[in-house]
Amino acid sequence: MKKTLTHKLFAIFAMAFCGIMVLASCSKGASISSTIPDDASFVATANISNIWDKGDLKNSDNVAFIKLMRQELKKEMPELSDLVDNLIADPSSCGINFKSDIAAFSAKTISADFVVSALVRDAGKVGNFLRNISDNSDLKMNISKEDKYYLAFCDEGDFLVCWDKKKAYLMMLSSGDNINEAKDYANRIMSLGDSRTMASNDNFNKYLKSHADAGLFTDMKNIMEMRNAFDGIPEKFAEELKKASFFVSLNFNKGDITVLYKTLGLDNKELAKITDCKFNADLLSFMQDKTLAGATFAMNVDALVSELENMQDAKELDEKIIKDITLRDILRSFNGSFAANISDIVENKNSFMPTFAFAADLSKNSVFKKVLDEMVGSMLERKGNNYYIKGIDIYIALNDKVVLVTNDQSVLNTFPNGNKNGMAQIAKEAKNGNYLYLDLGIDKYPAVITKRLNNNSIQLLKGFIKYADLKTIDKNSGELVIHLANEKQNSLAFTIHYFDDNMMQLGELADLF
């Protein structure tokens, strides 16, 4: 019976994974950047060698889900079982260099759904590996020698592989209709020089140096050209944005998982002035004591208005929004500091609602008060000295210095004097501004969540995660650090074995929600 595309993909994935599990050491040599065209908009990379070592996957025979995957492969495609066993015995038979990064990307000139690229150890072994698959399964491929590279594609046009002695590509295709386009792209991508690859992209090279295990890189210029994104935004801002790149990297450390995010290329001095502002720590007094998630931020409002004038027609800032109040008036009514805090999550009419507080310092209270007064009767009601948003139980209170928005009556009751213990557990870090925090510790979980959990589930969560810290490092970067229960073991090895040991219980936990 003919195998489905799912079976084919499963076989390819399983064989590659089994090969990765037992790879011997080899030289890193060239960078993966030389395999990626310079018009790529999204690039995901993974360092299989690091993942292999940190996950302690050399002992993969002790991991149940890996055993299960091999059993499923033998069941679904028994004709490939010998090939898999040979691959495990001699991983160099695949010909791919898994000690370097592997990349997956999309590019403007591509006709494939996505492309995976890797560096090659032995071009001949890549070809032999693919021939073995074709000869010993229903995954039939046409394999040929082109002028300067090799080409293999499935009879049904599901995928195409091209490679030479340095690099290899796997292209997943949406249908056989575009196989000729894919062949044409293969011809072009195999002939790229370094000047036409991401090797010439300074931002991408900085990204590669910063990530240890896995990550995602985006080039804003390529995104904007590929997707016709951001049409209609001010031209000056678009030109600045085209210089930027954004990446997220994932690193597995001893005791924690770190997710780093960073913006590169946005070095405009005028934009930098916007975040060059000291945070008003007095705003913390209008937050709750407890923090599940919190943020503080400061910006130079005058610099923001000035940059908006440069990016668009200044007349737009002076258009009246409510009566004689303009956008410029509203922006300049703020002094530039903002604080937000979530202290709990409650269940309300079969939905979850965060208990929150948000505060901003004001420079011209009269402007902001005029806006609120104009909204009374339509969106707002007056309740004493405060404003009330109809239907969602949110209050707005303000004085000459602060506006407070909250659905927490206890916070509202402290206004305008405030609470000395606001955001107590993170006050030291939060008072410096530009700080983000997220607490995932089971001891801090809201009652609406813990009541759905039985004791076994609570112990299961406690056994895995302690808390998470999401914070800003500087104006261009920040990180999320997830602290796990086992501080002595690498976080990837701990995660793999913990999930493997508790697979049934975790399934039951998911069913609770």
Short mmCIF file of C-alpha atoms in Angstrom, two decimals:
data_model
loop_
_atom_site.label_atom_id
_atom_site.label_comp_id
_atom_site.label_asym_id
_atom_site.label_seq_id
_atom_site.Cartn_x
_atom_site.Cartn_y
_atom_site.Cartn_z
CA MET A 1 0.00 0.00 0.00
CA LYS A 2 1.33 3.43 -0.94
CA LYS A 3 2.69 5.45 1.96
CA THR A 4 1.19 8.83 2.69
CA LEU A 5 3.16 12.06 2.89
CA THR A 6 2.81 11.86 6.67
CA HIS A 7 4.56 8.49 6.65
CA LYS A 8 7.29 9.88 4.42
CA LEU A 9 7.91 12.89 6.64
CA PHE A 10 7.84 10.66 9.70
CA ALA A 11 10.46 8.39 8.17
CA ILE A 12 12.74 11.28 7.21
CA PHE A 13 12.41 12.88 10.64
CA ALA A 14 12.89 9.63 12.51
CA MET A 15 16.00 8.63 10.58
CA ALA A 16 17.56 12.07 10.95
CA PHE A 17 16.75 12.11 14.66
CA CYS A 18 18.22 8.64 15.23
CA GLY A 19 21.35 9.72 13.38
CA ILE A 20 21.65 12.84 15.51
CA MET A 21 21.39 10.79 18.67
CA VAL A 22 24.69 9.04 18.04
CA LEU A 23 26.76 11.45 15.99
CA ALA A 24 30.51 11.35 16.48
CA SER A 25 32.58 14.51 16.78
CA CYS A 26 33.68 16.43 13.70
CA SER A 27 35.07 19.83 12.75
CA LYS A 28 32.65 22.76 12.64
CA GLY A 29 34.35 24.39 9.66
CA ALA A 30 32.10 26.71 7.62
CA SER A 31 29.21 28.68 9.08
CA ILE A 32 25.58 27.86 8.37
CA SER A 33 25.18 31.51 7.26
CA SER A 34 26.82 30.60 3.94
CA THR A 35 23.86 28.32 3.12
CA ILE A 36 21.12 30.94 3.60
CA PRO A 37 20.23 33.42 0.81
CA ASP A 38 20.49 37.08 1.76
CA ASP A 39 16.80 37.69 0.99
CA ALA A 40 15.65 35.33 3.77
CA SER A 41 13.09 37.04 6.00
CA PHE A 42 12.80 34.38 8.72
CA VAL A 43 15.60 32.03 9.76
CA ALA A 44 15.36 29.42 12.53
CA THR A 45 18.56 27.71 13.63
CA ALA A 46 19.43 24.89 15.99
CA ASN A 47 22.80 23.61 17.17
CA ILE A 48 22.17 19.87 17.23
CA SER A 49 25.51 19.16 18.90
CA ASN A 50 24.67 21.39 21.87
CA ILE A 51 21.17 19.97 22.14
CA TRP A 52 22.60 16.46 21.96
CA ASP A 53 25.10 17.13 24.77
CA LYS A 54 22.88 19.24 27.02
CA GLY A 55 19.94 16.88 26.65
CA ASP A 56 22.14 13.94 27.65
CA LEU A 57 20.81 12.18 24.57
CA LYS A 58 23.76 9.82 24.38
CA ASN A 59 21.66 7.83 26.86
CA SER A 60 18.60 8.02 24.60
CA ASP A 61 17.88 4.31 24.99
CA ASN A 62 16.62 5.22 28.45
CA VAL A 63 14.13 7.76 27.04
CA ALA A 64 10.75 6.16 26.42
CA PHE A 65 9.48 8.51 23.70
CA ILE A 66 12.61 7.88 21.57
CA LYS A 67 12.08 4.15 21.90
CA LEU A 68 8.43 4.66 20.94
CA MET A 69 9.42 6.66 17.86
CA ARG A 70 11.69 3.87 16.65
CA GLN A 71 8.97 1.32 17.28
CA GLU A 72 6.47 3.40 15.31
CA LEU A 73 8.90 3.72 12.42
CA LYS A 74 9.41 -0.05 12.37
CA LYS A 75 5.64 -0.53 12.46
CA GLU A 76 4.73 2.06 9.79
CA MET A 77 7.69 1.48 7.46
CA PRO A 78 9.32 -1.86 8.35
CA GLU A 79 11.35 -1.83 5.13
CA LEU A 80 13.39 1.08 6.57
CA SER A 81 14.18 -0.53 9.93
CA ASP A 82 17.49 -2.01 8.70
CA LEU A 83 18.51 1.36 7.29
CA VAL A 84 17.79 3.02 10.63
CA ASP A 85 19.79 0.38 12.49
CA ASN A 86 22.70 0.88 10.11
CA LEU A 87 22.45 4.63 10.58
CA ILE A 88 22.61 4.24 14.36
CA ALA A 89 25.59 1.93 14.02
CA ASP A 90 27.36 4.30 11.60
CA PRO A 91 25.91 7.84 11.76
CA SER A 92 28.52 9.16 9.32
CA SER A 93 26.61 7.28 6.62
CA CYS A 94 24.12 10.16 6.35
CA GLY A 95 26.84 12.56 5.15
CA ILE A 96 25.46 15.62 7.02
CA ASN A 97 27.47 17.65 9.54
CA PHE A 98 25.17 17.86 12.55
CA LYS A 99 27.94 19.41 14.67
CA SER A 100 27.20 22.74 12.99
CA ASP A 101 23.91 24.63 13.13
CA ILE A 102 20.99 23.48 11.01
CA ALA A 103 18.74 26.21 9.57
CA ALA A 104 15.16 26.48 8.32
CA PHE A 105 14.14 29.60 6.41
CA SER A 106 11.77 31.31 4.00
CA ALA A 107 12.94 33.70 1.29
CA LYS A 108 11.45 36.02 -1.32
CA THR A 109 12.62 33.98 -4.31
CA ILE A 110 11.56 30.60 -2.93
CA SER A 111 8.78 28.41 -4.32
CA ALA A 112 8.93 25.82 -1.54
CA ASP A 113 6.82 25.91 1.63
CA PHE A 114 10.06 26.07 3.59
CA VAL A 115 13.71 25.05 3.25
CA VAL A 116 16.07 23.30 5.65
CA SER A 117 19.81 23.77 5.11
CA ALA A 118 22.85 22.04 6.60
CA LEU A 119 26.57 21.70 6.07
CA VAL A 120 27.86 18.54 4.40
CA ARG A 121 30.59 16.21 5.65
CA ASP A 122 30.62 13.85 2.67
CA ALA A 123 28.62 14.52 -0.51
CA GLY A 124 28.94 10.92 -1.68
CA LYS A 125 27.44 9.59 1.53
CA VAL A 126 24.49 11.98 1.23
CA GLY A 127 23.72 10.49 -2.17
CA ASN A 128 24.15 6.90 -0.97
CA PHE A 129 21.89 7.60 2.00
CA LEU A 130 19.10 8.90 -0.25
CA ARG A 131 19.51 6.01 -2.70
CA ASN A 132 19.17 3.52 0.17
CA ILE A 133 15.91 5.17 1.19
CA SER A 134 14.63 5.11 -2.39
CA ASP A 135 15.68 1.50 -3.01
CA ASN A 136 14.32 0.09 0.23
CA SER A 137 10.99 1.91 0.63
CA ASP A 138 8.04 3.39 -1.22
CA LEU A 139 9.69 6.78 -0.88
CA LYS A 140 10.94 6.71 -4.46
CA MET A 141 13.28 9.46 -5.62
CA ASN A 142 14.84 10.57 -8.89
CA ILE A 143 18.52 11.20 -8.14
CA SER A 144 20.75 12.91 -10.70
CA LYS A 145 24.10 14.66 -11.09
CA GLU A 146 23.70 18.23 -12.29
CA ASP A 147 26.54 20.44 -13.51
CA LYS A 148 27.93 21.41 -10.11
CA TYR A 149 25.67 19.64 -7.61
CA TYR A 150 23.38 16.68 -7.01
CA LEU A 151 19.58 16.66 -7.10
CA ALA A 152 16.98 14.27 -5.67
CA PHE A 153 13.23 14.67 -5.70
CA CYS A 154 10.22 12.55 -4.85
CA ASP A 155 8.15 11.22 -7.73
CA GLU A 156 5.06 12.87 -6.27
CA GLY A 157 6.79 16.23 -5.87
CA ASP A 158 6.52 16.36 -2.07
CA PHE A 159 10.11 17.46 -1.56
CA LEU A 160 13.40 18.14 -3.26
CA VAL A 161 16.98 17.68 -2.00
CA CYS A 162 20.05 19.32 -3.53
CA TRP A 163 23.63 19.18 -2.28
CA ASP A 164 27.30 19.48 -3.09
CA LYS A 165 30.46 18.91 -1.07
CA LYS A 166 29.77 21.90 1.20
CA LYS A 167 26.03 22.32 1.75
CA ALA A 168 22.67 20.58 1.41
CA TYR A 169 19.05 21.71 1.18
CA LEU A 170 15.73 19.97 1.81
CA MET A 171 12.79 21.83 0.25
CA MET A 172 9.25 20.89 1.29
CA LEU A 173 6.85 21.56 -1.58
CA SER A 174 3.12 22.22 -1.47
CA SER A 175 2.41 20.13 -4.59
CA GLY A 176 4.06 18.57 -7.61
CA ASP A 177 2.95 21.53 -9.73
CA ASN A 178 5.90 23.65 -8.61
CA ILE A 179 8.65 21.02 -8.91
CA ASN A 180 10.14 22.80 -11.95
CA GLU A 181 10.22 26.07 -10.05
CA ALA A 182 11.94 24.27 -7.16
CA LYS A 183 14.55 22.85 -9.55
CA ASP A 184 15.20 26.36 -10.84
CA TYR A 185 15.54 27.66 -7.29
CA ALA A 186 17.87 24.78 -6.45
CA ASN A 187 20.08 25.81 -9.36
CA ARG A 188 20.22 29.39 -8.12
CA ILE A 189 20.71 28.64 -4.45
CA MET A 190 23.51 26.17 -5.12
CA SER A 191 25.43 28.83 -7.05
CA LEU A 192 25.21 31.60 -4.46
CA GLY A 193 28.45 33.25 -3.39
CA ASP A 194 29.02 34.51 0.16
CA SER A 195 28.15 38.06 -0.93
CA ARG A 196 24.62 36.85 -1.73
CA THR A 197 24.09 34.90 1.49
CA MET A 198 23.48 35.80 5.13
CA ALA A 199 27.25 35.49 5.62
CA SER A 200 27.36 39.14 4.49
CA ASN A 201 24.66 40.20 6.98
CA ASP A 202 26.35 41.66 10.07
CA ASN A 203 23.20 41.43 12.17
CA PHE A 204 22.78 37.73 11.37
CA ASN A 205 26.40 37.01 12.26
CA LYS A 206 25.90 38.77 15.60
CA TYR A 207 22.84 36.60 16.16
CA LEU A 208 24.79 33.40 15.46
CA LYS A 209 27.44 34.40 18.00
CA SER A 210 24.84 35.12 20.69
CA HIS A 211 22.81 31.91 20.59
CA ALA A 212 24.10 28.60 21.88
CA ASP A 213 21.27 26.16 21.24
CA ALA A 214 18.43 27.45 19.05
CA GLY A 215 16.90 30.68 17.86
CA LEU A 216 14.83 32.68 15.37
CA PHE A 217 16.15 35.63 13.34
CA THR A 218 14.05 38.10 11.33
CA ASP A 219 15.31 40.72 8.89
CA MET A 220 12.86 43.61 8.70
CA LYS A 221 14.01 44.82 5.25
CA ASN A 222 13.40 41.37 3.75
CA ILE A 223 10.07 41.02 5.54
CA MET A 224 8.88 44.38 4.28
CA GLU A 225 9.91 43.57 0.70
CA MET A 226 8.63 39.99 0.77
CA ARG A 227 5.26 40.59 2.41
CA ASN A 228 4.62 44.21 1.36
CA ALA A 229 4.36 44.72 5.09
CA PHE A 230 3.83 48.03 6.85
CA ASP A 231 2.34 49.73 3.79
CA GLY A 232 1.13 53.17 4.72
CA ILE A 233 3.48 53.78 7.63
CA PRO A 234 5.49 57.03 7.57
CA GLU A 235 8.34 56.83 5.03
CA LYS A 236 11.04 57.99 7.43
CA PHE A 237 10.03 55.40 10.00
CA ALA A 238 9.95 52.69 7.31
CA GLU A 239 13.51 53.54 6.28
CA GLU A 240 14.69 53.26 9.88
CA LEU A 241 12.82 50.00 10.32
CA LYS A 242 14.46 48.46 7.25
CA LYS A 243 17.83 48.71 8.99
CA ALA A 244 16.61 46.60 11.89
CA SER A 245 16.70 42.91 12.68
CA PHE A 246 15.10 41.07 15.56
CA PHE A 247 16.05 37.76 17.08
CA VAL A 248 15.09 35.40 19.87
CA SER A 249 17.60 32.83 21.12
CA LEU A 250 16.95 29.83 23.34
CA ASN A 251 19.71 28.57 25.64
CA PHE A 252 19.53 25.61 28.00
CA ASN A 253 21.63 26.29 31.09
CA LYS A 254 22.24 24.53 34.36
CA GLY A 255 19.01 24.98 36.32
CA ASP A 256 17.26 27.37 33.91
CA ILE A 257 16.10 28.02 30.37
CA THR A 258 16.98 31.46 29.03
CA VAL A 259 15.11 33.14 26.17
CA LEU A 260 16.98 36.24 24.99
CA TYR A 261 15.34 38.78 22.68
CA LYS A 262 17.26 41.57 20.99
CA THR A 263 16.81 44.26 18.35
CA LEU A 264 19.77 45.09 16.12
CA GLY A 265 20.32 48.01 13.77
CA LEU A 266 17.99 50.54 15.39
CA ASP A 267 20.73 53.02 16.27
CA ASN A 268 18.86 56.21 15.45
CA LYS A 269 19.91 58.80 18.03
CA GLU A 270 16.54 60.51 17.97
CA LEU A 271 14.74 57.24 18.68
CA ALA A 272 17.23 56.52 21.48
CA LYS A 273 16.23 59.76 23.18
CA ILE A 274 12.71 58.40 23.68
CA THR A 275 13.86 55.81 26.23
CA ASP A 276 16.44 58.12 27.82
CA CYS A 277 14.28 58.96 30.82
CA LYS A 278 14.29 58.19 34.55
CA PHE A 279 11.39 56.16 35.95
CA ASN A 280 9.19 57.71 38.64
CA ALA A 281 9.39 55.06 41.39
CA ASP A 282 6.48 56.70 43.29
CA LEU A 283 4.14 54.89 40.88
CA LEU A 284 4.94 51.60 42.62
CA SER A 285 2.92 52.76 45.61
CA PHE A 286 -0.25 52.46 43.50
CA MET A 287 0.39 48.77 42.73
CA GLN A 288 -0.67 45.72 44.77
CA ASP A 289 1.76 44.01 47.17
CA LYS A 290 1.69 40.70 45.29
CA THR A 291 2.96 40.37 41.71
CA LEU A 292 2.20 37.57 39.27
CA ALA A 293 3.25 39.76 36.35
CA GLY A 294 4.52 43.31 36.46
CA ALA A 295 6.13 45.96 34.28
CA THR A 296 7.61 49.41 34.64
CA PHE A 297 8.55 51.70 31.77
CA ALA A 298 9.78 55.25 31.24
CA MET A 299 10.01 57.38 28.12
CA ASN A 300 10.77 60.97 27.17
CA VAL A 301 7.41 62.26 25.95
CA ASP A 302 8.88 65.39 24.33
CA ALA A 303 11.32 63.21 22.35
CA LEU A 304 8.43 60.95 21.31
CA VAL A 305 6.38 63.90 20.04
CA SER A 306 9.42 65.29 18.22
CA GLU A 307 10.08 61.95 16.51
CA LEU A 308 6.41 61.63 15.52
CA GLU A 309 6.66 65.06 13.90
CA ASN A 310 9.68 63.85 11.91
CA MET A 311 7.96 60.64 10.83
CA GLN A 312 4.62 62.05 9.72
CA ASP A 313 2.77 65.23 8.97
CA ALA A 314 2.81 67.33 12.14
CA LYS A 315 -0.74 68.44 11.33
CA GLU A 316 -1.97 64.95 12.33
CA LEU A 317 -0.76 65.59 15.89
CA ASP A 318 -2.82 68.77 16.01
CA GLU A 319 -6.09 67.33 14.74
CA LYS A 320 -8.83 67.61 17.35
CA ILE A 321 -9.84 64.26 18.83
CA ILE A 322 -12.32 65.31 21.52
CA LYS A 323 -13.64 68.89 21.33
CA ASP A 324 -10.55 71.14 21.36
CA ILE A 325 -8.13 68.40 22.59
CA THR A 326 -5.50 67.13 20.14
CA LEU A 327 -3.30 64.02 20.12
CA ARG A 328 -0.36 66.28 20.96
CA ASP A 329 -2.24 67.53 24.06
CA ILE A 330 -2.98 63.98 25.22
CA LEU A 331 0.60 62.76 24.73
CA ARG A 332 2.04 65.73 26.58
CA SER A 333 -0.37 65.25 29.45
CA PHE A 334 1.83 62.29 30.47
CA ASN A 335 5.12 62.77 32.28
CA GLY A 336 6.57 59.54 30.84
CA SER A 337 6.51 56.87 33.58
CA PHE A 338 4.16 53.88 33.57
CA ALA A 339 3.67 50.89 35.89
CA ALA A 340 1.40 47.85 35.57
CA ASN A 341 0.80 44.91 37.86
CA ILE A 342 -1.29 41.72 37.91
CA SER A 343 -1.74 40.30 41.39
CA ASP A 344 -4.33 37.59 40.83
CA ILE A 345 -6.62 35.91 38.30
CA VAL A 346 -10.28 35.44 39.17
CA GLU A 347 -13.15 33.63 37.47
CA ASN A 348 -15.96 35.86 36.29
CA LYS A 349 -18.97 34.53 34.40
CA ASN A 350 -17.10 31.43 33.16
CA SER A 351 -14.10 33.46 32.01
CA PHE A 352 -10.80 34.44 33.60
CA MET A 353 -10.11 38.05 34.53
CA PRO A 354 -6.78 39.40 35.84
CA THR A 355 -6.83 41.58 38.94
CA PHE A 356 -4.68 44.47 37.78
CA ALA A 357 -3.52 48.02 38.40
CA PHE A 358 -2.05 50.48 35.89
CA ALA A 359 -0.65 53.90 36.78
CA ALA A 360 0.95 56.76 34.85
CA ASP A 361 2.34 60.04 36.10
CA LEU A 362 0.77 63.19 34.67
CA SER A 363 2.09 66.60 33.74
CA LYS A 364 -1.21 68.27 32.86
CA ASN A 365 -4.08 66.67 34.70
CA SER A 366 -6.64 69.09 33.31
CA VAL A 367 -6.24 67.72 29.75
CA PHE A 368 -6.69 64.12 30.81
CA LYS A 369 -9.66 65.04 33.01
CA LYS A 370 -11.34 66.78 30.06
CA VAL A 371 -11.05 63.58 28.00
CA LEU A 372 -12.64 61.50 30.75
CA ASP A 373 -15.42 64.02 31.35
CA GLU A 374 -16.31 63.96 27.66
CA MET A 375 -16.69 60.16 27.83
CA VAL A 376 -19.10 60.25 30.80
CA GLY A 377 -22.52 59.06 29.68
CA SER A 378 -21.24 57.00 26.75
CA MET A 379 -18.42 54.75 28.01
CA LEU A 380 -17.98 56.05 31.55
CA GLU A 381 -19.99 56.78 34.69
CA ARG A 382 -19.02 58.99 37.61
CA LYS A 383 -18.86 57.25 40.98
CA GLY A 384 -17.85 59.76 43.63
CA ASN A 385 -14.46 61.21 42.69
CA ASN A 386 -13.72 58.33 40.32
CA TYR A 387 -14.76 57.19 36.86
CA TYR A 388 -16.25 53.76 36.17
CA ILE A 389 -16.10 51.85 32.86
CA LYS A 390 -19.52 50.41 32.25
CA GLY A 391 -19.98 46.67 32.20
CA ILE A 392 -16.42 45.55 33.07
CA ASP A 393 -15.95 46.85 36.64
CA ILE A 394 -12.86 48.96 35.95
CA TYR A 395 -12.28 52.22 37.81
CA ILE A 396 -10.23 55.27 36.80
CA ALA A 397 -8.97 57.61 39.51
CA LEU A 398 -6.73 60.64 39.10
CA ASN A 399 -5.26 63.62 40.90
CA ASP A 400 -2.80 66.30 39.84
CA LYS A 401 0.08 63.81 39.48
CA VAL A 402 -1.24 60.34 38.71
CA VAL A 403 -3.94 58.48 36.79
CA LEU A 404 -4.81 55.02 38.10
CA VAL A 405 -6.77 52.36 36.19
CA THR A 406 -7.72 49.25 38.17
CA ASN A 407 -10.34 46.61 38.86
CA ASP A 408 -8.93 46.02 42.35
CA GLN A 409 -11.06 47.76 45.00
CA SER A 410 -8.28 47.48 47.60
CA VAL A 411 -5.94 49.50 45.37
CA LEU A 412 -8.64 52.05 44.66
CA ASN A 413 -9.19 52.49 48.40
CA THR A 414 -5.53 53.51 48.90
CA PHE A 415 -5.71 56.29 46.31
CA PRO A 416 -4.31 58.96 46.40
CA ASN A 417 -1.99 58.12 49.32
CA GLY A 418 -0.78 54.84 47.88
CA ASN A 419 0.66 51.64 49.34
CA LYS A 420 4.19 51.52 50.74
CA ASN A 421 4.55 47.84 49.83
CA GLY A 422 3.53 48.10 46.17
CA MET A 423 5.14 45.35 44.03
CA ALA A 424 7.14 44.45 47.14
CA GLN A 425 8.75 41.27 45.80
CA ILE A 426 10.30 43.02 42.78
CA ALA A 427 10.40 46.66 43.94
CA LYS A 428 14.21 46.80 43.98
CA GLU A 429 14.45 45.93 40.28
CA ALA A 430 11.20 47.58 39.17
CA LYS A 431 11.99 51.03 40.58
CA ASN A 432 14.78 51.44 38.01
CA GLY A 433 12.22 51.28 35.21
CA ASN A 434 12.10 49.31 31.95
CA TYR A 435 11.56 46.09 33.86
CA LEU A 436 9.33 43.09 33.15
CA TYR A 437 8.53 40.24 35.53
CA LEU A 438 6.55 37.02 35.32
CA ASP A 439 6.10 34.56 38.21
CA LEU A 440 5.21 30.99 37.25
CA GLY A 441 5.90 29.41 40.63
CA ILE A 442 3.15 27.00 41.67
CA ASP A 443 3.01 28.57 45.13
CA LYS A 444 1.85 31.80 43.49
CA TYR A 445 -0.74 30.29 41.14
CA PRO A 446 -4.18 31.96 41.48
CA ALA A 447 -6.93 30.02 43.27
CA VAL A 448 -8.99 29.67 40.06
CA ILE A 449 -6.15 27.58 38.64
CA THR A 450 -5.09 25.62 41.72
CA LYS A 451 -8.70 24.62 42.47
CA ARG A 452 -8.72 22.78 39.15
CA LEU A 453 -5.63 20.88 40.16
CA ASN A 454 -5.55 17.86 42.40
CA ASN A 455 -2.69 17.41 44.84
CA ASN A 456 -0.79 15.16 42.43
CA SER A 457 -0.96 17.83 39.74
CA ILE A 458 0.32 20.51 42.10
CA GLN A 459 3.22 18.30 43.12
CA LEU A 460 3.91 17.58 39.45
CA LEU A 461 4.19 21.29 38.65
CA LYS A 462 6.24 21.99 41.76
CA GLY A 463 8.62 19.25 40.72
CA PHE A 464 9.29 20.99 37.41
CA ILE A 465 9.25 24.80 37.63
CA LYS A 466 10.06 27.31 40.37
CA TYR A 467 9.45 30.72 38.76
CA ALA A 468 10.23 32.83 35.70
CA ASP A 469 11.81 36.26 35.48
CA LEU A 470 11.02 38.36 32.40
CA LYS A 471 13.07 41.53 32.38
CA THR A 472 14.60 44.21 30.18
CA ILE A 473 18.40 44.18 29.93
CA ASP A 474 18.84 47.44 28.01
CA LYS A 475 16.97 49.55 25.47
CA ASN A 476 17.47 46.92 22.76
CA SER A 477 17.23 43.61 24.59
CA GLY A 478 15.64 41.59 27.36
CA GLU A 479 15.37 38.03 28.58
CA LEU A 480 12.98 35.50 30.03
CA VAL A 481 14.67 33.16 32.51
CA ILE A 482 12.64 30.08 33.49
CA HIS A 483 14.05 28.65 36.71
CA LEU A 484 13.45 24.92 37.05
CA ALA A 485 13.14 22.82 40.18
CA ASN A 486 16.42 20.97 39.60
CA GLU A 487 19.21 23.55 39.89
CA LYS A 488 22.08 21.06 39.48
CA GLN A 489 21.17 19.45 36.15
CA ASN A 490 21.13 21.03 32.70
CA SER A 491 17.62 22.29 32.02
CA LEU A 492 17.20 20.39 28.73
CA ALA A 493 18.21 17.03 30.19
CA PHE A 494 15.98 17.67 33.20
CA THR A 495 13.03 18.67 30.97
CA ILE A 496 13.37 15.63 28.68
CA HIS A 497 13.62 13.13 31.51
CA TYR A 498 10.98 14.84 33.65
CA PHE A 499 8.43 14.80 30.83
CA ASP A 500 9.43 11.27 29.91
CA ASP A 501 9.00 10.05 33.49
CA ASN A 502 5.67 11.83 33.96
CA MET A 503 4.08 11.52 30.51
CA MET A 504 0.83 9.97 31.75
CA GLN A 505 0.38 12.46 34.59
CA LEU A 506 1.10 15.41 32.31
CA GLY A 507 -1.59 14.18 29.92
CA GLU A 508 -4.06 14.06 32.79
CA LEU A 509 -3.01 17.56 33.84
CA ALA A 510 -3.69 18.92 30.34
CA ASP A 511 -7.15 17.34 30.40
CA LEU A 512 -8.04 19.41 33.49
CA PHE A 513 -7.99 22.55 31.36
#
